[in-house]
PDB file of C-alpha atoms in Angstrom:
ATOM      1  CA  UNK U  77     -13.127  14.484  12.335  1.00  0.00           C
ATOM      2  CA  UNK U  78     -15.716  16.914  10.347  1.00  0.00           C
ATOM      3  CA  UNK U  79     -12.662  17.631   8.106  1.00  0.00           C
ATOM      4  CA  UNK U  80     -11.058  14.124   7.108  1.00  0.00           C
ATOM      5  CA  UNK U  81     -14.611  13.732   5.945  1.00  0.00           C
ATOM      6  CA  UNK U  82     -15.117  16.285   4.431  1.00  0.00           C
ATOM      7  CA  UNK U  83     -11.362  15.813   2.697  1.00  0.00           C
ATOM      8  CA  UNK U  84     -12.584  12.059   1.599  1.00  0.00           C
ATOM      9  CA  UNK U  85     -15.743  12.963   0.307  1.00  0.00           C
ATOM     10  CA  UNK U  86     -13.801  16.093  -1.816  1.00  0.00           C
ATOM     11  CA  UNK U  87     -11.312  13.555  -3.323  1.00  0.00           C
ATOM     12  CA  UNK U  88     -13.984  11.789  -4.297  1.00  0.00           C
ATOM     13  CA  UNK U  89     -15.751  14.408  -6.306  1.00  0.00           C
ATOM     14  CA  UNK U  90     -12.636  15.233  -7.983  1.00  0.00           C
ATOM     15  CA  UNK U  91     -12.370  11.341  -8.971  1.00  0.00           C
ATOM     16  CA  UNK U  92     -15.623  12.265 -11.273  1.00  0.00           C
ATOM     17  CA  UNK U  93     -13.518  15.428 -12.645  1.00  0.00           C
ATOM     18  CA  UNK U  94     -10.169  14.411 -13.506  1.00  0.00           C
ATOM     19  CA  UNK U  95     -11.138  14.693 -16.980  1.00  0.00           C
ATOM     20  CA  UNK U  96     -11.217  18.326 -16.577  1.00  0.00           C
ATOM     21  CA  UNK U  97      -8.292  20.032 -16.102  1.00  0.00           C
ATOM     22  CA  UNK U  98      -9.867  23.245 -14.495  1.00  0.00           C
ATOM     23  CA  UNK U  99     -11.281  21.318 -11.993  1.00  0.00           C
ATOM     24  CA  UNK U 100      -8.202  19.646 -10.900  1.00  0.00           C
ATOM     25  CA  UNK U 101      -6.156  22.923 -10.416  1.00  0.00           C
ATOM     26  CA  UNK U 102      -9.128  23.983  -8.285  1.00  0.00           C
ATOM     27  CA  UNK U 103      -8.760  20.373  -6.674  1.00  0.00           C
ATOM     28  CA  UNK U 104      -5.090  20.885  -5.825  1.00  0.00           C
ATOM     29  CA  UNK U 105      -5.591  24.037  -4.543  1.00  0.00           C
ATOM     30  CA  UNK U 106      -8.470  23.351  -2.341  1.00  0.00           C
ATOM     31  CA  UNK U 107      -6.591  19.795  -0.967  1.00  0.00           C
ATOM     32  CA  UNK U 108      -3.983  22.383   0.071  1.00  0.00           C
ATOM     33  CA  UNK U 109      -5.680  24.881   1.678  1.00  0.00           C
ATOM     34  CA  UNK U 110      -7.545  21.901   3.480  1.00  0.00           C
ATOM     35  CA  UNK U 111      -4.384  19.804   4.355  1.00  0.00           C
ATOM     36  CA  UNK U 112      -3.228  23.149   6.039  1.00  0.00           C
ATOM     37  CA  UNK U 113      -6.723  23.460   8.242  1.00  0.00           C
ATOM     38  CA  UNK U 114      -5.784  19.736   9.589  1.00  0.00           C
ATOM     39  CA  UNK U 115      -2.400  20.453  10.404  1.00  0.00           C
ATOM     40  CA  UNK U 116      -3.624  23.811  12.178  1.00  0.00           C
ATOM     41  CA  UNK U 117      -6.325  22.057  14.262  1.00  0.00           C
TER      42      UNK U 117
END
């Protein structure tokens, strides 16, 4: 559960950043490398 919180709360943040294009490649790769932990667990 820890981690579909934590994954909501992160897509908000990147809501606030999607201006900036850095910090959507770092988005994209960090909703991956999460979407892999919740298929893992």
């Amino acid at each position: 559960m820890k981690k579909i919180i934590f994954l909501i709360s992160f897509l908000g943040l990147s809501l606030h950043a999607q201006n900036n294009v850095t910090s959507k490649n770092i988005f994209n790769f960090n909703y991956q490398v999460a979407e892999e932990n919740v298929i893992k667990t």
